[in-house]
Amino acid sequence: MVSNILSRRREDREKWGDRLPPGQKVVDDWPVLTYGGTPRVDLKSWRLRLFGLVDKEVEFCWQEFTSLPTITVGCDVHCVTSWSRMDNVFEGVAFLELMKHVKPRPDATAVIAHCYGGYTTNVILSDLRRDNVLLAYKHDGKELAPEHGGPCRLVVPHLYFWKSAKWLRGLEFIPKDRPGFWEQYGYHIRGDPWKEERYS
Ligand SMILES: Nc1nc2c(c(=O)[nH]1)N[C@H]1C(S)=C(S)[C@@H](COP(=O)(O)O)O[C@H]1N2
Ligand SMILES: [Mo]
């Protein structure tokens, strides 16, 4: 059993090289990891609210949000429980594109992502201001499935996947980084898979 796992890890390492962060193993399916149930969000009532330390609060309905220019990002996702899913294609609105519609105040340094269902997670602004961070509503060419965060989820490819909040409903700009849901239960405040920032 143990030797099976170890040889599987060695094969992954040979196949994916530096793309696989330390301690991860590759899966071929796409596991669902949700704390609690899957919230069902009707597109008619769906809203995305950008609030907190911003010059002017903004709220998008689905029609407005999906009229914004989109980007397509290819990335690997790494769950802290040690599975990685390689070669995902996410499509949606770049965080930097959204920033054309809302101006964070100079004292904003971090964001709390708020979700339908109550989940939260924190990400510092410098981690969001990268050109491959997006609010995704398609995965591998299809609309994002409800269990994977549809209608819309955050995708922050360079951090552990718990930072990629599913069923996103708001981004709150805050003065100082503070723990979200899993971070309060001992997950690392930042969660860089390359540094194995799993738990604190
Ligand atoms: N709203 C919400 N977002 C969430 C979670 C959650 O429980 N609720 N789980 C996180 C965790 S721990 C992981 S690994 C990924 C899993 O995404 P997936 O179910 O699409 O694989 O979503 C993250 N985003
Ligand atoms: Mo996770």
PDB file of C-alpha atoms and ligand atoms in Angstrom:
ATOM      1  CA  MET A   1       0.000   0.000   0.000  1.00  0.00           C
ATOM      2  CA  VAL A   2       2.616   2.519   1.128  1.00  0.00           C
ATOM      3  CA  SER A   3       4.970   1.409  -1.641  1.00  0.00           C
ATOM      4  CA  ASN A   4       2.160   1.838  -4.207  1.00  0.00           C
ATOM      5  CA  ILE A   5       1.660   5.424  -3.118  1.00  0.00           C
ATOM      6  CA  LEU A   6       5.380   6.105  -3.168  1.00  0.00           C
ATOM      7  CA  SER A   7       5.823   4.665  -6.663  1.00  0.00           C
ATOM      8  CA  ARG A   8       2.790   6.630  -7.894  1.00  0.00           C
ATOM      9  CA  ARG A   9       4.373   9.806  -6.533  1.00  0.00           C
ATOM     10  CA  ARG A  10       7.637   9.004  -8.255  1.00  0.00           C
ATOM     11  CA  GLU A  11       5.821   8.511 -11.576  1.00  0.00           C
ATOM     12  CA  ASP A  12       3.997  11.839 -11.147  1.00  0.00           C
ATOM     13  CA  ARG A  13       7.287  13.544 -10.423  1.00  0.00           C
ATOM     14  CA  GLU A  14       8.873  12.051 -13.546  1.00  0.00           C
ATOM     15  CA  LYS A  15       5.939  13.041 -15.714  1.00  0.00           C
ATOM     16  CA  TRP A  16       5.243  16.565 -14.453  1.00  0.00           C
ATOM     17  CA  GLY A  17       8.612  17.676 -13.085  1.00  0.00           C
ATOM     18  CA  ASP A  18       8.654  21.174 -11.669  1.00  0.00           C
ATOM     19  CA  ARG A  19       4.970  21.722 -12.366  1.00  0.00           C
ATOM     20  CA  LEU A  20       4.076  19.547  -9.393  1.00  0.00           C
ATOM     21  CA  PRO A  21       4.554  21.244  -6.009  1.00  0.00           C
ATOM     22  CA  PRO A  22       6.165  19.212  -3.219  1.00  0.00           C
ATOM     23  CA  GLY A  23       3.970  16.575  -1.555  1.00  0.00           C
ATOM     24  CA  GLN A  24       1.261  16.629  -4.260  1.00  0.00           C
ATOM     25  CA  LYS A  25      -0.077  13.763  -6.377  1.00  0.00           C
ATOM     26  CA  VAL A  26      -1.893  14.071  -9.671  1.00  0.00           C
ATOM     27  CA  VAL A  27      -5.522  13.016 -10.070  1.00  0.00           C
ATOM     28  CA  ASP A  28      -7.285  12.452 -13.381  1.00  0.00           C
ATOM     29  CA  ASP A  29     -10.783  13.261 -12.191  1.00  0.00           C
ATOM     30  CA  TRP A  30     -11.867  16.483 -10.519  1.00  0.00           C
ATOM     31  CA  PRO A  31     -12.699  15.925  -6.838  1.00  0.00           C
ATOM     32  CA  VAL A  32     -15.382  18.089  -5.237  1.00  0.00           C
ATOM     33  CA  LEU A  33     -14.245  19.682  -1.999  1.00  0.00           C
ATOM     34  CA  THR A  34     -16.916  21.650  -0.251  1.00  0.00           C
ATOM     35  CA  TYR A  35     -17.525  22.378   3.377  1.00  0.00           C
ATOM     36  CA  GLY A  36     -21.284  21.814   3.629  1.00  0.00           C
ATOM     37  CA  GLY A  37     -23.715  21.629   0.739  1.00  0.00           C
ATOM     38  CA  THR A  38     -23.769  23.092  -2.755  1.00  0.00           C
ATOM     39  CA  PRO A  39     -25.627  26.409  -2.784  1.00  0.00           C
ATOM     40  CA  ARG A  40     -27.927  26.749  -5.787  1.00  0.00           C
ATOM     41  CA  VAL A  41     -27.716  30.267  -7.104  1.00  0.00           C
ATOM     42  CA  ASP A  42     -30.277  31.490  -9.573  1.00  0.00           C
ATOM     43  CA  LEU A  43     -28.786  33.744 -12.271  1.00  0.00           C
ATOM     44  CA  LYS A  44     -31.678  36.184 -11.910  1.00  0.00           C
ATOM     45  CA  SER A  45     -30.820  36.901  -8.302  1.00  0.00           C
ATOM     46  CA  TRP A  46     -27.023  36.439  -8.626  1.00  0.00           C
ATOM     47  CA  ARG A  47     -25.019  39.532  -7.697  1.00  0.00           C
ATOM     48  CA  LEU A  48     -21.327  40.311  -7.342  1.00  0.00           C
ATOM     49  CA  ARG A  49     -20.590  43.100  -4.910  1.00  0.00           C
ATOM     50  CA  LEU A  50     -17.248  44.911  -4.627  1.00  0.00           C
ATOM     51  CA  PHE A  51     -17.184  46.779  -1.351  1.00  0.00           C
ATOM     52  CA  GLY A  52     -15.193  47.860   1.703  1.00  0.00           C
ATOM     53  CA  LEU A  53     -12.203  50.149   1.135  1.00  0.00           C
ATOM     54  CA  VAL A  54     -13.173  51.283  -2.364  1.00  0.00           C
ATOM     55  CA  ASP A  55     -13.885  54.726  -3.752  1.00  0.00           C
ATOM     56  CA  LYS A  56     -17.332  53.669  -4.837  1.00  0.00           C
ATOM     57  CA  GLU A  57     -19.056  50.365  -4.168  1.00  0.00           C
ATOM     58  CA  VAL A  58     -20.048  48.423  -7.300  1.00  0.00           C
ATOM     59  CA  GLU A  59     -22.584  45.662  -7.841  1.00  0.00           C
ATOM     60  CA  PHE A  60     -22.916  43.571 -10.993  1.00  0.00           C
ATOM     61  CA  CYS A  61     -25.871  41.452 -12.021  1.00  0.00           C
ATOM     62  CA  TRP A  62     -25.172  38.353 -14.148  1.00  0.00           C
ATOM     63  CA  GLN A  63     -25.921  40.110 -17.404  1.00  0.00           C
ATOM     64  CA  GLU A  64     -23.582  43.014 -16.592  1.00  0.00           C
ATOM     65  CA  PHE A  65     -20.863  40.715 -15.318  1.00  0.00           C
ATOM     66  CA  THR A  66     -20.900  38.442 -18.348  1.00  0.00           C
ATOM     67  CA  SER A  67     -20.782  41.452 -20.676  1.00  0.00           C
ATOM     68  CA  LEU A  68     -17.278  42.252 -19.411  1.00  0.00           C
ATOM     69  CA  PRO A  69     -14.301  41.146 -21.518  1.00  0.00           C
ATOM     70  CA  THR A  70     -13.069  37.656 -20.651  1.00  0.00           C
ATOM     71  CA  ILE A  71      -9.751  35.861 -20.505  1.00  0.00           C
ATOM     72  CA  THR A  72      -8.871  32.179 -20.789  1.00  0.00           C
ATOM     73  CA  VAL A  73      -6.320  30.813 -18.353  1.00  0.00           C
ATOM     74  CA  GLY A  74      -4.646  27.412 -18.433  1.00  0.00           C
ATOM     75  CA  CYS A  75      -3.492  26.295 -15.011  1.00  0.00           C
ATOM     76  CA  ASP A  76      -2.909  23.433 -12.588  1.00  0.00           C
ATOM     77  CA  VAL A  77      -4.820  23.411  -9.318  1.00  0.00           C
ATOM     78  CA  HIS A  78      -3.367  22.146  -6.066  1.00  0.00           C
ATOM     79  CA  CYS A  79      -5.533  21.174  -3.112  1.00  0.00           C
ATOM     80  CA  VAL A  80      -3.946  21.264   0.318  1.00  0.00           C
ATOM     81  CA  THR A  81      -5.228  17.695   0.931  1.00  0.00           C
ATOM     82  CA  SER A  82      -2.528  16.763  -1.640  1.00  0.00           C
ATOM     83  CA  TRP A  83      -4.291  16.202  -4.970  1.00  0.00           C
ATOM     84  CA  SER A  84      -3.416  18.266  -8.009  1.00  0.00           C
ATOM     85  CA  ARG A  85      -5.471  18.525 -11.184  1.00  0.00           C
ATOM     86  CA  MET A  86      -3.295  19.497 -14.130  1.00  0.00           C
ATOM     87  CA  ASP A  87      -4.169  21.398 -17.301  1.00  0.00           C
ATOM     88  CA  ASN A  88      -7.426  23.113 -16.424  1.00  0.00           C
ATOM     89  CA  VAL A  89      -8.821  25.780 -18.706  1.00  0.00           C
ATOM     90  CA  PHE A  90     -10.786  28.460 -16.900  1.00  0.00           C
ATOM     91  CA  GLU A  91     -12.587  31.305 -18.606  1.00  0.00           C
ATOM     92  CA  GLY A  92     -14.065  34.415 -17.038  1.00  0.00           C
ATOM     93  CA  VAL A  93     -13.325  37.979 -16.006  1.00  0.00           C
ATOM     94  CA  ALA A  94      -9.771  38.858 -14.997  1.00  0.00           C
ATOM     95  CA  PHE A  95      -9.405  40.409 -11.556  1.00  0.00           C
ATOM     96  CA  LEU A  96      -7.413  43.194 -13.247  1.00  0.00           C
ATOM     97  CA  GLU A  97     -10.346  43.787 -15.613  1.00  0.00           C
ATOM     98  CA  LEU A  98     -12.681  44.193 -12.631  1.00  0.00           C
ATOM     99  CA  MET A  99     -10.265  46.723 -11.188  1.00  0.00           C
ATOM    100  CA  LYS A 100     -11.175  49.040 -14.069  1.00  0.00           C
ATOM    101  CA  HIS A 101     -14.607  49.334 -12.449  1.00  0.00           C
ATOM    102  CA  VAL A 102     -13.663  49.721  -8.825  1.00  0.00           C
ATOM    103  CA  LYS A 103     -10.846  51.695  -7.294  1.00  0.00           C
ATOM    104  CA  PRO A 104      -9.485  50.263  -4.034  1.00  0.00           C
ATOM    105  CA  ARG A 105      -8.410  52.951  -1.600  1.00  0.00           C
ATOM    106  CA  PRO A 106      -4.636  53.208  -0.999  1.00  0.00           C
ATOM    107  CA  ASP A 107      -5.036  51.692   2.465  1.00  0.00           C
ATOM    108  CA  ALA A 108      -6.617  48.475   1.123  1.00  0.00           C
ATOM    109  CA  THR A 109      -4.064  45.640   1.275  1.00  0.00           C
ATOM    110  CA  ALA A 110      -6.185  42.489   1.226  1.00  0.00           C
ATOM    111  CA  VAL A 111      -9.535  41.082   0.192  1.00  0.00           C
ATOM    112  CA  ILE A 112     -12.047  38.785   1.828  1.00  0.00           C
ATOM    113  CA  ALA A 113     -13.867  36.691  -0.767  1.00  0.00           C
ATOM    114  CA  HIS A 114     -17.478  36.134   0.323  1.00  0.00           C
ATOM    115  CA  CYS A 115     -19.498  33.225  -1.009  1.00  0.00           C
ATOM    116  CA  TYR A 116     -23.089  32.129  -1.286  1.00  0.00           C
ATOM    117  CA  GLY A 117     -23.351  29.567   1.532  1.00  0.00           C
ATOM    118  CA  GLY A 118     -21.201  31.600   3.922  1.00  0.00           C
ATOM    119  CA  TYR A 119     -17.642  30.443   3.093  1.00  0.00           C
ATOM    120  CA  THR A 120     -14.939  33.106   3.172  1.00  0.00           C
ATOM    121  CA  THR A 121     -11.254  33.219   2.360  1.00  0.00           C
ATOM    122  CA  ASN A 122      -8.609  35.953   2.471  1.00  0.00           C
ATOM    123  CA  VAL A 123      -6.144  36.884  -0.278  1.00  0.00           C
ATOM    124  CA  ILE A 124      -3.721  39.809  -0.256  1.00  0.00           C
ATOM    125  CA  LEU A 125      -4.158  42.301  -3.084  1.00  0.00           C
ATOM    126  CA  SER A 126      -0.720  41.637  -4.534  1.00  0.00           C
ATOM    127  CA  ASP A 127      -1.756  37.977  -5.003  1.00  0.00           C
ATOM    128  CA  LEU A 128      -4.917  39.035  -6.838  1.00  0.00           C
ATOM    129  CA  ARG A 129      -3.235  41.602  -9.075  1.00  0.00           C
ATOM    130  CA  ARG A 130      -1.705  38.999 -11.363  1.00  0.00           C
ATOM    131  CA  ASP A 131      -2.776  38.612 -14.940  1.00  0.00           C
ATOM    132  CA  ASN A 132      -3.919  34.986 -14.511  1.00  0.00           C
ATOM    133  CA  VAL A 133      -6.238  35.559 -11.538  1.00  0.00           C
ATOM    134  CA  LEU A 134      -9.855  35.468 -12.629  1.00  0.00           C
ATOM    135  CA  LEU A 135     -13.497  35.157 -11.680  1.00  0.00           C
ATOM    136  CA  ALA A 136     -14.303  32.088 -13.721  1.00  0.00           C
ATOM    137  CA  TYR A 137     -17.618  30.928 -15.075  1.00  0.00           C
ATOM    138  CA  LYS A 138     -16.405  28.312 -17.542  1.00  0.00           C
ATOM    139  CA  HIS A 139     -14.133  25.309 -17.107  1.00  0.00           C
ATOM    140  CA  ASP A 140     -12.748  23.236 -19.992  1.00  0.00           C
ATOM    141  CA  GLY A 141     -15.134  24.966 -22.376  1.00  0.00           C
ATOM    142  CA  LYS A 142     -18.315  24.264 -20.432  1.00  0.00           C
ATOM    143  CA  GLU A 143     -20.207  26.380 -17.953  1.00  0.00           C
ATOM    144  CA  LEU A 144     -18.887  25.860 -14.445  1.00  0.00           C
ATOM    145  CA  ALA A 145     -20.838  23.069 -12.718  1.00  0.00           C
ATOM    146  CA  PRO A 146     -22.690  23.972  -9.505  1.00  0.00           C
ATOM    147  CA  GLU A 147     -20.577  21.633  -7.352  1.00  0.00           C
ATOM    148  CA  HIS A 148     -17.412  23.316  -8.649  1.00  0.00           C
ATOM    149  CA  GLY A 149     -18.639  26.793  -7.805  1.00  0.00           C
ATOM    150  CA  GLY A 150     -20.988  27.748 -10.619  1.00  0.00           C
ATOM    151  CA  PRO A 151     -22.239  30.289 -11.514  1.00  0.00           C
ATOM    152  CA  CYS A 152     -18.885  31.904 -10.718  1.00  0.00           C
ATOM    153  CA  ARG A 153     -15.775  31.185  -8.667  1.00  0.00           C
ATOM    154  CA  LEU A 154     -12.516  32.879  -7.939  1.00  0.00           C
ATOM    155  CA  VAL A 155      -9.414  31.182  -9.394  1.00  0.00           C
ATOM    156  CA  VAL A 156      -6.017  32.062  -7.919  1.00  0.00           C
ATOM    157  CA  PRO A 157      -3.752  29.558  -9.691  1.00  0.00           C
ATOM    158  CA  HIS A 158      -0.563  30.154  -7.713  1.00  0.00           C
ATOM    159  CA  LEU A 159      -2.109  29.466  -4.273  1.00  0.00           C
ATOM    160  CA  TYR A 160      -3.658  26.311  -2.780  1.00  0.00           C
ATOM    161  CA  PHE A 161      -7.125  25.796  -4.170  1.00  0.00           C
ATOM    162  CA  TRP A 162      -8.993  26.628  -0.947  1.00  0.00           C
ATOM    163  CA  LYS A 163      -8.277  30.268  -1.857  1.00  0.00           C
ATOM    164  CA  SER A 164     -10.299  29.819  -5.067  1.00  0.00           C
ATOM    165  CA  ALA A 165     -13.665  30.621  -3.527  1.00  0.00           C
ATOM    166  CA  LYS A 166     -16.664  28.881  -5.110  1.00  0.00           C
ATOM    167  CA  TRP A 167     -20.082  30.589  -5.505  1.00  0.00           C
ATOM    168  CA  LEU A 168     -18.439  33.963  -5.232  1.00  0.00           C
ATOM    169  CA  ARG A 169     -20.769  36.802  -4.301  1.00  0.00           C
ATOM    170  CA  GLY A 170     -18.508  39.555  -3.070  1.00  0.00           C
ATOM    171  CA  LEU A 171     -15.011  40.916  -2.685  1.00  0.00           C
ATOM    172  CA  GLU A 172     -14.451  43.009   0.405  1.00  0.00           C
ATOM    173  CA  PHE A 173     -11.393  45.241   0.385  1.00  0.00           C
ATOM    174  CA  ILE A 174      -9.846  45.461   3.849  1.00  0.00           C
ATOM    175  CA  PRO A 175      -6.971  47.394   5.457  1.00  0.00           C
ATOM    176  CA  LYS A 176      -5.114  44.427   6.918  1.00  0.00           C
ATOM    177  CA  ASP A 177      -5.073  40.736   5.977  1.00  0.00           C
ATOM    178  CA  ARG A 178      -7.210  38.605   8.284  1.00  0.00           C
ATOM    179  CA  PRO A 179      -8.097  34.906   8.274  1.00  0.00           C
ATOM    180  CA  GLY A 180     -11.120  33.586   6.389  1.00  0.00           C
ATOM    181  CA  PHE A 181     -12.987  30.346   7.141  1.00  0.00           C
ATOM    182  CA  TRP A 182     -10.281  27.653   6.809  1.00  0.00           C
ATOM    183  CA  GLU A 183      -7.553  30.046   7.856  1.00  0.00           C
ATOM    184  CA  GLN A 184      -9.318  30.428  11.228  1.00  0.00           C
ATOM    185  CA  TYR A 185      -9.178  26.643  11.588  1.00  0.00           C
ATOM    186  CA  GLY A 186      -5.431  26.489  11.100  1.00  0.00           C
ATOM    187  CA  TYR A 187      -4.872  26.696   7.361  1.00  0.00           C
ATOM    188  CA  HIS A 188      -1.978  28.942   6.401  1.00  0.00           C
ATOM    189  CA  ILE A 189      -2.754  32.635   6.003  1.00  0.00           C
ATOM    190  CA  ARG A 190      -1.310  32.712   2.444  1.00  0.00           C
ATOM    191  CA  GLY A 191      -1.103  29.129   1.141  1.00  0.00           C
ATOM    192  CA  ASP A 192       1.720  28.989  -1.407  1.00  0.00           C
ATOM    193  CA  PRO A 193       1.955  25.335  -2.590  1.00  0.00           C
ATOM    194  CA  TRP A 194       5.582  25.751  -3.697  1.00  0.00           C
ATOM    195  CA  LYS A 195       6.536  26.622  -0.141  1.00  0.00           C
ATOM    196  CA  GLU A 196       4.142  24.013   1.270  1.00  0.00           C
ATOM    197  CA  GLU A 197       2.307  26.668   3.253  1.00  0.00           C
ATOM    198  CA  ARG A 198      -0.418  24.204   4.260  1.00  0.00           C
ATOM    199  CA  TYR A 199      -1.143  24.800   7.910  1.00  0.00           C
ATOM    200  CA  SER A 200       0.072  27.362  10.397  1.00  0.00           C
TER     201      SER A 200
HETATM  202  N1  LIG B   1     -17.503  28.532  -1.172  1.00  0.00           N
HETATM  203  C1  LIG B   1     -16.579  27.575  -1.044  1.00  0.00           C
HETATM  204  N2  LIG B   1     -15.466  27.659  -1.806  1.00  0.00           N
HETATM  205  C2  LIG B   1     -14.517  26.724  -1.704  1.00  0.00           C
HETATM  206  C3  LIG B   1     -14.649  25.650  -0.788  1.00  0.00           C
HETATM  207  C4  LIG B   1     -15.825  25.581  -0.005  1.00  0.00           C
HETATM  208  O1  LIG B   1     -16.024  24.674   0.805  1.00  0.00           O
HETATM  209  N3  LIG B   1     -16.774  26.565  -0.173  1.00  0.00           N
HETATM  210  N4  LIG B   1     -13.654  24.694  -0.694  1.00  0.00           N
HETATM  211  C5  LIG B   1     -12.307  25.113  -1.116  1.00  0.00           C
HETATM  212  C6  LIG B   1     -11.394  24.006  -1.207  1.00  0.00           C
HETATM  213  S1  LIG B   1     -10.749  23.404   0.238  1.00  0.00           S
HETATM  214  C7  LIG B   1     -10.978  23.528  -2.411  1.00  0.00           C
HETATM  215  S2  LIG B   1      -9.749  22.350  -2.540  1.00  0.00           S
HETATM  216  C8  LIG B   1     -11.615  23.959  -3.663  1.00  0.00           C
HETATM  217  C9  LIG B   1     -12.241  22.751  -4.319  1.00  0.00           C
HETATM  218  O2  LIG B   1     -12.842  23.095  -5.530  1.00  0.00           O
HETATM  219  P1  LIG B   1     -13.565  21.945  -6.353  1.00  0.00           P
HETATM  220  O3  LIG B   1     -14.635  21.358  -5.455  1.00  0.00           O
HETATM  221  O4  LIG B   1     -14.090  22.606  -7.558  1.00  0.00           O
HETATM  222  O5  LIG B   1     -12.502  20.929  -6.645  1.00  0.00           O
HETATM  223  O6  LIG B   1     -12.621  24.937  -3.471  1.00  0.00           O
HETATM  224  C10 LIG B   1     -12.355  25.852  -2.448  1.00  0.00           C
HETATM  225  N5  LIG B   1     -13.402  26.837  -2.478  1.00  0.00           N
HETATM  226 MO    MO B   2      -8.874  22.057  -0.438  1.00  0.00          MO
END
